[in-house]
Amino acid sequence: ILLSDGPSPAITPITPPTSVIAPLFIDTLCLDKCTTLREEVDDSFDINISVSDPEKVGDGMNAYMAYKVTTKTSMSLFKQREFSVKRRFSDFLGLHSKLASKYLHVGYIVPPAPEKSIVGMTKVKVGKEDQSSNEFVEKRRSALERYLMRTVKHHILLKDPDVLQFLESSELPRAVSTQALSSAGLLRMVNKAADAVNKMTIKMNESDAWFEEKQQHFESLDVQLRKLHISVESLVCHRKELSVNTAQFAKSAAMLGNSEDHTALSRALSQLAEVEEKMDQLHQDQANADFYLFSELLGDYVRLLAAVKGVFDHRIKTWQKWQDSQILLQKKREAEAKLQFTNKSDKLQQAKDEIKDMEGRVQQDERDFEQISRTIRKEVGRFEKERVKDFKTSIIKYLESLVLTQQQVIKSYFTFRYVTASV
Amino acid sequence: MMMTEENEVESTLSVCGHNIQIAEVLKDGEMLSFLIVSQKLSGTGEYHVHRNYDDFEWLQHNLFCQEDVAGIQGVIFPPLPAKAQVNTAAKVMKQLGFLSLGEWQPYCKALEVFLQQVAAHSILSKNKAVEVFLTNPDSPGKQKVKKNIFNRLSQAVDGMRKEGHKDVDDFFQTARDHNLVLTNCTKTVTEKLLEVVQTEQKIAVACGHFSAALLLCVEPGDDPNKQAFSKVCVKLSEVFESMKKSTTGVSENDVSTMGLGLDLESRYQEAIKEMLFRRTCKLVELEHARRNAEKAKPVKKAAMEELRKAAETEFEDISRVAKEEITRFEAVRVKMLQQAMVQWCEKQLLTAKECADQFTQHLEVFRGMNFK
């Protein structure tokens, strides 16, 4: 259940202070030709963030979870090599909100923040210390960690002062309107933008087939990922069911062992119960691996694709703005032409001035459009590269856990074989 | 005309009992047909006969109807599995449990054990029907099977009350109490294992779906990142195919060894329960006859005495046979269960090793993937 975020903010992105953004833009313009250099810089990327030690602060409905955020790095960007701060969930949402408002509309794929959950948090607040609320906290902790790592892996976002402040500063001003851009809010905003675009009866003249192809590709990828996600969720569910059934089988085998007169047979049955209890544990571990390494990964990518879709839509809006400026310029030129045949010299001068301004705007809008197109191309390339790394990393962890599990299974059966041989 | 009325009471089996095999099972419309192979005792040679479930019932009926054999009611009759409703999956699962799985292999194994136990039984193997069943090329025929004369627990009037009737012999009271506990425990274990197996099957199916869905993520084109992602998806799909295979293997092992063993044990406990109940009924009958004899008026006294004597003899015969049977069976059952557990462990170990090897191979493939 997602928190209803209230009315979405009007889609007017906050222009970041030029002192912060402009240098970066100039950066990308200058280094456009030096993309290889930039990637080499990325390869020396050395930062690891962990989110740990969830701690309940306060009581009742005002309580919240505080998480420890630890950064380990050798990069000169940071003041220290290892440092920790305490953050709460709304702080993460606040960070995302700021980043999204600064970077989304110029084409950067800003990783979405983890989902809100009223149900999950209420249980925690109310003080229920049961397995499901522990699972919820662990799920959230993991999601927050993945969110931060994805964010800092982005070479532009890493250098953002808000990100640096989030990681380093011991005190953080409370995020005020965190409703703004949680994942769900983002999706809603994206959908509204998409609707707005669709409602405009002008279709964009896509001069660049790359964008059309990419858009279609991402749409079909979205469908595939959702299917995979559902598939894995079903697998996780069955695995948990198997754990429960195995535990019950173990119990019943123990009972049979207790009722059995024949000593050796009784011992064998008790050993069977122990083996099955171990299997139960292994099934639970497996279910967790399925969940954290695949289900959450796929969920993350479904949400990431929403952000990707968002930047594509922003590009269309940027194009539209450029078109509108051109139309306006044309109108002003026509108006000036008409004024030529009148004797209102001061009005004519005003018209000429306005045209000058307008020409400037048209040029700027065209530059913006070209800029966002360039940025998106690079971002998509980065996304597709990261995607491979991400999946490969998860899969390797998963396979390692599978091999380990099987080894423990083998060990269990060896013990059992030894005991039953003496029957 | 019932074949039983032409039977000689005693005969020796001309085939070897312990290696009777059900070599083949064929689906014949709604029925299953079994090819039964047994080895001749004298010289070399085999008997190959085709039988269906009606034939098995005919055999069982003949074994039950041996009224002239002393103490026959004290025999623990090897249990015959229920008839398989071939074409209704849900019904057959409810009815047969583990025996409905594994492409009828466990079911055939259960029938095999039935025949082996009958052929190995000192009293039962002497019945001519066993010889006929195993060696006669023709099917014993679709003869109408008379209703079982034995006091089936479930059909008995006052079943519950009689079941609880206090025994005169400590050995048997203990046996009855113990059997009650074991029957319930074994039934529970069997049910729980069946639930485990069903969940394992669900997991195998889910792995298959995930594997197939991954292949749909393959992206065409020359783009190196796309090719890399496609390769990842294809290889991951193979991982889940392996997982499907190994989970299926684990489930099949559960069915063919532990499941079958528990099912056998469960039905044997029921057979012992039936036997003990028959003896208890005879005890009730005997006590009734004794009372009648005591209370009888002089006119009836002699007749009642006769009845009392007959009841006492029957009860003694049954108790004697029952004691032998219980002692004999205890050894057999421990061996059966141990064998089931050992086989289960061996098979699962093999499957786990294969699985570990496969996953290690997959891991190496992924570790070796280098993308520019």
JSON list of C-alpha atoms in Angstrom, two decimals, chain A residues 158-347:
[
{"chain": "A", "resi": 158, "resn": "LEU", "atom": "CA", "xyz": [28.05, 11.71, -6.84]},
{"chain": "A", "resi": 159, "resn": "LYS", "atom": "CA", "xyz": [29.45, 15.23, -7.00]},
{"chain": "A", "resi": 160, "resn": "ASP", "atom": "CA", "xyz": [26.16, 16.94, -6.17]},
{"chain": "A", "resi": 161, "resn": "PRO", "atom": "CA", "xyz": [26.44, 18.96, -2.94]},
{"chain": "A", "resi": 162, "resn": "ASP", "atom": "CA", "xyz": [23.15, 17.55, -1.66]},
{"chain": "A", "resi": 163, "resn": "VAL", "atom": "CA", "xyz": [24.54, 14.04, -2.01]},
{"chain": "A", "resi": 164, "resn": "LEU", "atom": "CA", "xyz": [27.77, 15.00, -0.27]},
{"chain": "A", "resi": 165, "resn": "GLN", "atom": "CA", "xyz": [25.85, 16.69, 2.51]},
{"chain": "A", "resi": 166, "resn": "PHE", "atom": "CA", "xyz": [23.60, 13.63, 2.89]},
{"chain": "A", "resi": 167, "resn": "LEU", "atom": "CA", "xyz": [26.56, 11.34, 3.31]},
{"chain": "A", "resi": 168, "resn": "GLU", "atom": "CA", "xyz": [28.81, 13.53, 5.41]},
{"chain": "A", "resi": 169, "resn": "SER", "atom": "CA", "xyz": [26.86, 16.03, 7.42]},
{"chain": "A", "resi": 170, "resn": "SER", "atom": "CA", "xyz": [25.97, 14.97, 10.97]},
{"chain": "A", "resi": 171, "resn": "GLU", "atom": "CA", "xyz": [22.91, 17.22, 11.01]},
{"chain": "A", "resi": 172, "resn": "LEU", "atom": "CA", "xyz": [20.53, 17.34, 8.09]},
{"chain": "A", "resi": 173, "resn": "PRO", "atom": "CA", "xyz": [17.65, 19.80, 7.79]},
{"chain": "A", "resi": 174, "resn": "ARG", "atom": "CA", "xyz": [14.34, 17.90, 7.92]},
{"chain": "A", "resi": 175, "resn": "ALA", "atom": "CA", "xyz": [13.02, 17.19, 4.45]},
{"chain": "A", "resi": 176, "resn": "VAL", "atom": "CA", "xyz": [9.84, 19.20, 4.26]},
{"chain": "A", "resi": 177, "resn": "SER", "atom": "CA", "xyz": [7.76, 17.95, 1.42]},
{"chain": "A", "resi": 178, "resn": "THR", "atom": "CA", "xyz": [8.88, 14.41, 0.90]},
{"chain": "A", "resi": 179, "resn": "GLN", "atom": "CA", "xyz": [5.64, 13.67, -0.82]},
{"chain": "A", "resi": 180, "resn": "ALA", "atom": "CA", "xyz": [7.08, 15.26, -3.88]},
{"chain": "A", "resi": 181, "resn": "LEU", "atom": "CA", "xyz": [8.96, 12.53, -5.57]},
{"chain": "A", "resi": 182, "resn": "SER", "atom": "CA", "xyz": [8.75, 9.09, -4.01]},
{"chain": "A", "resi": 183, "resn": "SER", "atom": "CA", "xyz": [8.71, 6.37, -6.63]},
{"chain": "A", "resi": 184, "resn": "ALA", "atom": "CA", "xyz": [4.96, 6.39, -6.79]},
{"chain": "A", "resi": 185, "resn": "GLY", "atom": "CA", "xyz": [4.90, 10.15, -6.99]},
{"chain": "A", "resi": 186, "resn": "LEU", "atom": "CA", "xyz": [7.48, 10.06, -9.71]},
{"chain": "A", "resi": 187, "resn": "LEU", "atom": "CA", "xyz": [5.51, 7.53, -11.67]},
{"chain": "A", "resi": 188, "resn": "ARG", "atom": "CA", "xyz": [2.40, 9.64, -11.31]},
{"chain": "A", "resi": 189, "resn": "MET", "atom": "CA", "xyz": [4.30, 12.71, -12.41]},
{"chain": "A", "resi": 190, "resn": "VAL", "atom": "CA", "xyz": [5.73, 10.84, -15.36]},
{"chain": "A", "resi": 191, "resn": "ASN", "atom": "CA", "xyz": [2.32, 9.55, -16.33]},
{"chain": "A", "resi": 192, "resn": "LYS", "atom": "CA", "xyz": [0.86, 13.04, -16.09]},
{"chain": "A", "resi": 193, "resn": "ALA", "atom": "CA", "xyz": [3.62, 14.35, -18.28]},
{"chain": "A", "resi": 194, "resn": "ALA", "atom": "CA", "xyz": [3.00, 11.55, -20.72]},
{"chain": "A", "resi": 195, "resn": "ASP", "atom": "CA", "xyz": [-0.69, 12.33, -20.74]},
{"chain": "A", "resi": 196, "resn": "ALA", "atom": "CA", "xyz": [0.08, 15.98, -21.29]},
{"chain": "A", "resi": 197, "resn": "VAL", "atom": "CA", "xyz": [2.31, 15.07, -24.18]},
{"chain": "A", "resi": 198, "resn": "ASN", "atom": "CA", "xyz": [-0.28, 12.75, -25.64]},
{"chain": "A", "resi": 199, "resn": "LYS", "atom": "CA", "xyz": [-3.00, 15.33, -25.29]},
{"chain": "A", "resi": 200, "resn": "MET", "atom": "CA", "xyz": [-1.03, 17.71, -27.44]},
{"chain": "A", "resi": 201, "resn": "THR", "atom": "CA", "xyz": [-2.14, 16.66, -30.85]},
{"chain": "A", "resi": 202, "resn": "ILE", "atom": "CA", "xyz": [1.25, 17.51, -32.27]},
{"chain": "A", "resi": 203, "resn": "LYS", "atom": "CA", "xyz": [3.35, 14.44, -32.69]},
{"chain": "A", "resi": 204, "resn": "MET", "atom": "CA", "xyz": [7.04, 15.01, -32.36]},
{"chain": "A", "resi": 205, "resn": "ASN", "atom": "CA", "xyz": [8.90, 14.83, -35.63]},
{"chain": "A", "resi": 206, "resn": "GLU", "atom": "CA", "xyz": [11.49, 12.40, -34.53]},
{"chain": "A", "resi": 207, "resn": "SER", "atom": "CA", "xyz": [14.49, 13.17, -36.65]},
{"chain": "A", "resi": 208, "resn": "ASP", "atom": "CA", "xyz": [16.53, 10.69, -34.73]},
{"chain": "A", "resi": 209, "resn": "ALA", "atom": "CA", "xyz": [15.49, 7.07, -35.17]},
{"chain": "A", "resi": 210, "resn": "TRP", "atom": "CA", "xyz": [17.67, 6.13, -32.22]},
{"chain": "A", "resi": 211, "resn": "PHE", "atom": "CA", "xyz": [15.17, 7.67, -29.80]},
{"chain": "A", "resi": 212, "resn": "GLU", "atom": "CA", "xyz": [12.18, 5.99, -31.30]},
{"chain": "A", "resi": 213, "resn": "GLU", "atom": "CA", "xyz": [13.88, 2.62, -31.29]},
{"chain": "A", "resi": 214, "resn": "LYS", "atom": "CA", "xyz": [15.10, 3.07, -27.73]},
{"chain": "A", "resi": 215, "resn": "GLN", "atom": "CA", "xyz": [11.66, 4.10, -26.50]},
{"chain": "A", "resi": 216, "resn": "GLN", "atom": "CA", "xyz": [10.04, 1.04, -28.01]},
{"chain": "A", "resi": 217, "resn": "HIS", "atom": "CA", "xyz": [12.80, -1.12, -26.66]},
{"chain": "A", "resi": 218, "resn": "PHE", "atom": "CA", "xyz": [12.33, 0.21, -23.13]},
{"chain": "A", "resi": 219, "resn": "GLU", "atom": "CA", "xyz": [8.60, -0.31, -23.34]},
{"chain": "A", "resi": 220, "resn": "SER", "atom": "CA", "xyz": [9.02, -3.96, -24.22]},
{"chain": "A", "resi": 221, "resn": "LEU", "atom": "CA", "xyz": [11.76, -4.35, -21.61]},
{"chain": "A", "resi": 222, "resn": "ASP", "atom": "CA", "xyz": [9.33, -2.98, -19.04]},
{"chain": "A", "resi": 223, "resn": "VAL", "atom": "CA", "xyz": [6.80, -5.65, -19.96]},
{"chain": "A", "resi": 224, "resn": "GLN", "atom": "CA", "xyz": [9.42, -8.40, -19.77]},
{"chain": "A", "resi": 225, "resn": "LEU", "atom": "CA", "xyz": [10.79, -7.26, -16.43]},
{"chain": "A", "resi": 226, "resn": "ARG", "atom": "CA", "xyz": [7.34, -7.12, -14.89]},
{"chain": "A", "resi": 227, "resn": "LYS", "atom": "CA", "xyz": [6.68, -10.67, -16.06]},
{"chain": "A", "resi": 228, "resn": "LEU", "atom": "CA", "xyz": [9.98, -11.82, -14.59]},
{"chain": "A", "resi": 229, "resn": "HIS", "atom": "CA", "xyz": [9.20, -10.04, -11.34]},
{"chain": "A", "resi": 230, "resn": "ILE", "atom": "CA", "xyz": [5.86, -11.80, -10.98]},
{"chain": "A", "resi": 231, "resn": "SER", "atom": "CA", "xyz": [7.51, -15.10, -11.83]},
{"chain": "A", "resi": 232, "resn": "VAL", "atom": "CA", "xyz": [10.14, -14.68, -9.13]},
{"chain": "A", "resi": 233, "resn": "GLU", "atom": "CA", "xyz": [7.60, -13.56, -6.54]},
{"chain": "A", "resi": 234, "resn": "SER", "atom": "CA", "xyz": [5.72, -16.79, -7.17]},
{"chain": "A", "resi": 235, "resn": "LEU", "atom": "CA", "xyz": [8.95, -18.74, -6.73]},
{"chain": "A", "resi": 236, "resn": "VAL", "atom": "CA", "xyz": [9.70, -16.97, -3.42]},
{"chain": "A", "resi": 237, "resn": "CYS", "atom": "CA", "xyz": [6.19, -17.74, -2.24]},
{"chain": "A", "resi": 238, "resn": "HIS", "atom": "CA", "xyz": [6.49, -21.44, -3.02]},
{"chain": "A", "resi": 239, "resn": "ARG", "atom": "CA", "xyz": [9.91, -21.60, -1.43]},
{"chain": "A", "resi": 240, "resn": "LYS", "atom": "CA", "xyz": [8.51, -20.18, 1.82]},
{"chain": "A", "resi": 241, "resn": "GLU", "atom": "CA", "xyz": [5.67, -22.70, 1.61]},
{"chain": "A", "resi": 242, "resn": "LEU", "atom": "CA", "xyz": [8.24, -25.48, 1.22]},
{"chain": "A", "resi": 243, "resn": "SER", "atom": "CA", "xyz": [10.04, -24.26, 4.32]},
{"chain": "A", "resi": 244, "resn": "VAL", "atom": "CA", "xyz": [6.80, -24.44, 6.34]},
{"chain": "A", "resi": 245, "resn": "ASN", "atom": "CA", "xyz": [5.90, -27.88, 5.00]},
{"chain": "A", "resi": 246, "resn": "THR", "atom": "CA", "xyz": [9.40, -29.19, 5.64]},
{"chain": "A", "resi": 247, "resn": "ALA", "atom": "CA", "xyz": [9.25, -27.99, 9.26]},
{"chain": "A", "resi": 248, "resn": "GLN", "atom": "CA", "xyz": [5.93, -29.80, 9.73]},
{"chain": "A", "resi": 249, "resn": "PHE", "atom": "CA", "xyz": [7.32, -32.95, 8.17]},
{"chain": "A", "resi": 250, "resn": "ALA", "atom": "CA", "xyz": [10.31, -32.74, 10.52]},
{"chain": "A", "resi": 251, "resn": "LYS", "atom": "CA", "xyz": [8.02, -32.44, 13.53]},
{"chain": "A", "resi": 252, "resn": "SER", "atom": "CA", "xyz": [5.89, -35.40, 12.48]},
{"chain": "A", "resi": 253, "resn": "ALA", "atom": "CA", "xyz": [9.02, -37.50, 11.88]},
{"chain": "A", "resi": 254, "resn": "ALA", "atom": "CA", "xyz": [10.24, -36.62, 15.38]},
{"chain": "A", "resi": 255, "resn": "MET", "atom": "CA", "xyz": [6.90, -37.70, 16.84]},
{"chain": "A", "resi": 256, "resn": "LEU", "atom": "CA", "xyz": [7.07, -40.99, 14.95]},
{"chain": "A", "resi": 257, "resn": "GLY", "atom": "CA", "xyz": [10.61, -41.47, 16.24]},
{"chain": "A", "resi": 258, "resn": "ASN", "atom": "CA", "xyz": [9.44, -40.93, 19.81]},
{"chain": "A", "resi": 259, "resn": "SER", "atom": "CA", "xyz": [6.64, -43.49, 19.43]},
{"chain": "A", "resi": 260, "resn": "GLU", "atom": "CA", "xyz": [8.94, -46.06, 17.94]},
{"chain": "A", "resi": 261, "resn": "ASP", "atom": "CA", "xyz": [10.04, -48.94, 20.14]},
{"chain": "A", "resi": 262, "resn": "HIS", "atom": "CA", "xyz": [12.90, -50.21, 18.08]},
{"chain": "A", "resi": 263, "resn": "THR", "atom": "CA", "xyz": [15.87, -48.19, 19.36]},
{"chain": "A", "resi": 264, "resn": "ALA", "atom": "CA", "xyz": [17.90, -47.94, 16.18]},
{"chain": "A", "resi": 265, "resn": "LEU", "atom": "CA", "xyz": [14.85, -47.13, 14.05]},
{"chain": "A", "resi": 266, "resn": "SER", "atom": "CA", "xyz": [13.82, -44.52, 16.58]},
{"chain": "A", "resi": 267, "resn": "ARG", "atom": "CA", "xyz": [17.24, -42.94, 16.38]},
{"chain": "A", "resi": 268, "resn": "ALA", "atom": "CA", "xyz": [17.14, -42.96, 12.58]},
{"chain": "A", "resi": 269, "resn": "LEU", "atom": "CA", "xyz": [13.76, -41.23, 12.60]},
{"chain": "A", "resi": 270, "resn": "SER", "atom": "CA", "xyz": [15.01, -38.60, 15.03]},
{"chain": "A", "resi": 271, "resn": "GLN", "atom": "CA", "xyz": [17.98, -38.03, 12.78]},
{"chain": "A", "resi": 272, "resn": "LEU", "atom": "CA", "xyz": [15.60, -37.68, 9.84]},
{"chain": "A", "resi": 273, "resn": "ALA", "atom": "CA", "xyz": [13.76, -35.00, 11.79]},
{"chain": "A", "resi": 274, "resn": "GLU", "atom": "CA", "xyz": [17.05, -33.16, 12.37]},
{"chain": "A", "resi": 275, "resn": "VAL", "atom": "CA", "xyz": [18.00, -33.36, 8.70]},
{"chain": "A", "resi": 276, "resn": "GLU", "atom": "CA", "xyz": [14.64, -31.96, 7.70]},
{"chain": "A", "resi": 277, "resn": "GLU", "atom": "CA", "xyz": [14.91, -29.13, 10.24]},
{"chain": "A", "resi": 278, "resn": "LYS", "atom": "CA", "xyz": [18.21, -28.21, 8.61]},
{"chain": "A", "resi": 279, "resn": "MET", "atom": "CA", "xyz": [16.52, -28.36, 5.19]},
{"chain": "A", "resi": 280, "resn": "ASP", "atom": "CA", "xyz": [13.85, -25.99, 6.47]},
{"chain": "A", "resi": 281, "resn": "GLN", "atom": "CA", "xyz": [16.54, -23.49, 7.39]},
{"chain": "A", "resi": 282, "resn": "LEU", "atom": "CA", "xyz": [18.19, -23.88, 4.00]},
{"chain": "A", "resi": 283, "resn": "HIS", "atom": "CA", "xyz": [14.87, -23.34, 2.22]},
{"chain": "A", "resi": 284, "resn": "GLN", "atom": "CA", "xyz": [14.38, -20.11, 4.16]},
{"chain": "A", "resi": 285, "resn": "ASP", "atom": "CA", "xyz": [17.87, -18.95, 3.22]},
{"chain": "A", "resi": 286, "resn": "GLN", "atom": "CA", "xyz": [17.14, -19.83, -0.37]},
{"chain": "A", "resi": 287, "resn": "ALA", "atom": "CA", "xyz": [13.87, -17.91, -0.32]},
{"chain": "A", "resi": 288, "resn": "ASN", "atom": "CA", "xyz": [15.74, -14.87, 0.97]},
{"chain": "A", "resi": 289, "resn": "ALA", "atom": "CA", "xyz": [18.33, -15.18, -1.78]},
{"chain": "A", "resi": 290, "resn": "ASP", "atom": "CA", "xyz": [15.56, -15.49, -4.37]},
{"chain": "A", "resi": 291, "resn": "PHE", "atom": "CA", "xyz": [13.96, -12.43, -2.93]},
{"chain": "A", "resi": 292, "resn": "TYR", "atom": "CA", "xyz": [16.85, -10.06, -2.32]},
{"chain": "A", "resi": 293, "resn": "LEU", "atom": "CA", "xyz": [18.96, -11.04, -5.30]},
{"chain": "A", "resi": 294, "resn": "PHE", "atom": "CA", "xyz": [16.22, -11.32, -7.89]},
{"chain": "A", "resi": 295, "resn": "SER", "atom": "CA", "xyz": [12.85, -10.11, -6.81]},
{"chain": "A", "resi": 296, "resn": "GLU", "atom": "CA", "xyz": [14.19, -6.83, -5.41]},
{"chain": "A", "resi": 297, "resn": "LEU", "atom": "CA", "xyz": [16.62, -6.43, -8.32]},
{"chain": "A", "resi": 298, "resn": "LEU", "atom": "CA", "xyz": [13.83, -6.80, -10.84]},
{"chain": "A", "resi": 299, "resn": "GLY", "atom": "CA", "xyz": [11.62, -4.45, -8.83]},
{"chain": "A", "resi": 300, "resn": "ASP", "atom": "CA", "xyz": [14.42, -1.88, -8.77]},
{"chain": "A", "resi": 301, "resn": "TYR", "atom": "CA", "xyz": [14.75, -2.09, -12.54]},
{"chain": "A", "resi": 302, "resn": "VAL", "atom": "CA", "xyz": [11.03, -1.73, -13.14]},
{"chain": "A", "resi": 303, "resn": "ARG", "atom": "CA", "xyz": [11.19, 1.48, -11.08]},
{"chain": "A", "resi": 304, "resn": "LEU", "atom": "CA", "xyz": [14.38, 2.60, -12.84]},
{"chain": "A", "resi": 305, "resn": "LEU", "atom": "CA", "xyz": [12.67, 2.18, -16.19]},
{"chain": "A", "resi": 306, "resn": "ALA", "atom": "CA", "xyz": [10.00, 4.60, -14.98]},
{"chain": "A", "resi": 307, "resn": "ALA", "atom": "CA", "xyz": [12.76, 7.18, -14.45]},
{"chain": "A", "resi": 308, "resn": "VAL", "atom": "CA", "xyz": [14.14, 6.38, -17.91]},
{"chain": "A", "resi": 309, "resn": "LYS", "atom": "CA", "xyz": [10.71, 6.89, -19.40]},
{"chain": "A", "resi": 310, "resn": "GLY", "atom": "CA", "xyz": [10.57, 10.17, -17.49]},
{"chain": "A", "resi": 311, "resn": "VAL", "atom": "CA", "xyz": [13.66, 11.59, -19.15]},
{"chain": "A", "resi": 312, "resn": "PHE", "atom": "CA", "xyz": [12.43, 10.58, -22.58]},
{"chain": "A", "resi": 313, "resn": "ASP", "atom": "CA", "xyz": [9.20, 12.43, -21.90]},
{"chain": "A", "resi": 314, "resn": "HIS", "atom": "CA", "xyz": [11.10, 15.45, -20.68]},
{"chain": "A", "resi": 315, "resn": "ARG", "atom": "CA", "xyz": [12.96, 15.47, -23.99]},
{"chain": "A", "resi": 316, "resn": "ILE", "atom": "CA", "xyz": [9.65, 15.59, -25.83]},
{"chain": "A", "resi": 317, "resn": "LYS", "atom": "CA", "xyz": [8.53, 18.47, -23.65]},
{"chain": "A", "resi": 318, "resn": "THR", "atom": "CA", "xyz": [11.80, 20.27, -24.33]},
{"chain": "A", "resi": 319, "resn": "TRP", "atom": "CA", "xyz": [11.26, 19.77, -28.05]},
{"chain": "A", "resi": 320, "resn": "GLN", "atom": "CA", "xyz": [7.75, 21.07, -27.69]},
{"chain": "A", "resi": 321, "resn": "LYS", "atom": "CA", "xyz": [9.02, 24.16, -25.92]},
{"chain": "A", "resi": 322, "resn": "TRP", "atom": "CA", "xyz": [11.42, 24.77, -28.77]},
{"chain": "A", "resi": 323, "resn": "GLN", "atom": "CA", "xyz": [8.63, 24.35, -31.31]},
{"chain": "A", "resi": 324, "resn": "ASP", "atom": "CA", "xyz": [6.43, 26.75, -29.36]},
{"chain": "A", "resi": 325, "resn": "SER", "atom": "CA", "xyz": [9.21, 29.34, -29.30]},
{"chain": "A", "resi": 326, "resn": "GLN", "atom": "CA", "xyz": [9.68, 28.99, -33.04]},
{"chain": "A", "resi": 327, "resn": "ILE", "atom": "CA", "xyz": [5.97, 29.48, -33.62]},
{"chain": "A", "resi": 328, "resn": "LEU", "atom": "CA", "xyz": [5.97, 32.51, -31.35]},
{"chain": "A", "resi": 329, "resn": "LEU", "atom": "CA", "xyz": [8.98, 33.92, -33.20]},
{"chain": "A", "resi": 330, "resn": "GLN", "atom": "CA", "xyz": [7.18, 33.42, -36.49]},
{"chain": "A", "resi": 331, "resn": "LYS", "atom": "CA", "xyz": [4.13, 35.25, -35.13]},
{"chain": "A", "resi": 332, "resn": "LYS", "atom": "CA", "xyz": [6.26, 38.15, -33.94]},
{"chain": "A", "resi": 333, "resn": "ARG", "atom": "CA", "xyz": [7.95, 38.37, -37.33]},
{"chain": "A", "resi": 334, "resn": "GLU", "atom": "CA", "xyz": [4.59, 38.48, -39.03]},
{"chain": "A", "resi": 335, "resn": "ALA", "atom": "CA", "xyz": [3.45, 41.16, -36.59]},
{"chain": "A", "resi": 336, "resn": "GLU", "atom": "CA", "xyz": [6.60, 43.20, -37.31]},
{"chain": "A", "resi": 337, "resn": "ALA", "atom": "CA", "xyz": [6.11, 42.86, -41.03]},
{"chain": "A", "resi": 338, "resn": "LYS", "atom": "CA", "xyz": [2.61, 44.26, -40.63]},
{"chain": "A", "resi": 339, "resn": "LEU", "atom": "CA", "xyz": [3.91, 47.12, -38.53]},
{"chain": "A", "resi": 340, "resn": "GLN", "atom": "CA", "xyz": [6.35, 48.01, -41.36]},
{"chain": "A", "resi": 341, "resn": "PHE", "atom": "CA", "xyz": [3.44, 49.41, -43.28]},
{"chain": "A", "resi": 342, "resn": "THR", "atom": "CA", "xyz": [2.28, 51.65, -40.44]},
{"chain": "A", "resi": 343, "resn": "ASN", "atom": "CA", "xyz": [3.83, 54.76, -39.07]},
{"chain": "A", "resi": 344, "resn": "LYS", "atom": "CA", "xyz": [4.27, 53.62, -35.47]},
{"chain": "A", "resi": 345, "resn": "SER", "atom": "CA", "xyz": [8.01, 53.76, -35.29]},
{"chain": "A", "resi": 346, "resn": "ASP", "atom": "CA", "xyz": [8.20, 53.17, -31.54]},
{"chain": "A", "resi": 347, "resn": "LYS", "atom": "CA", "xyz": [5.99, 50.09, -31.79]}
]
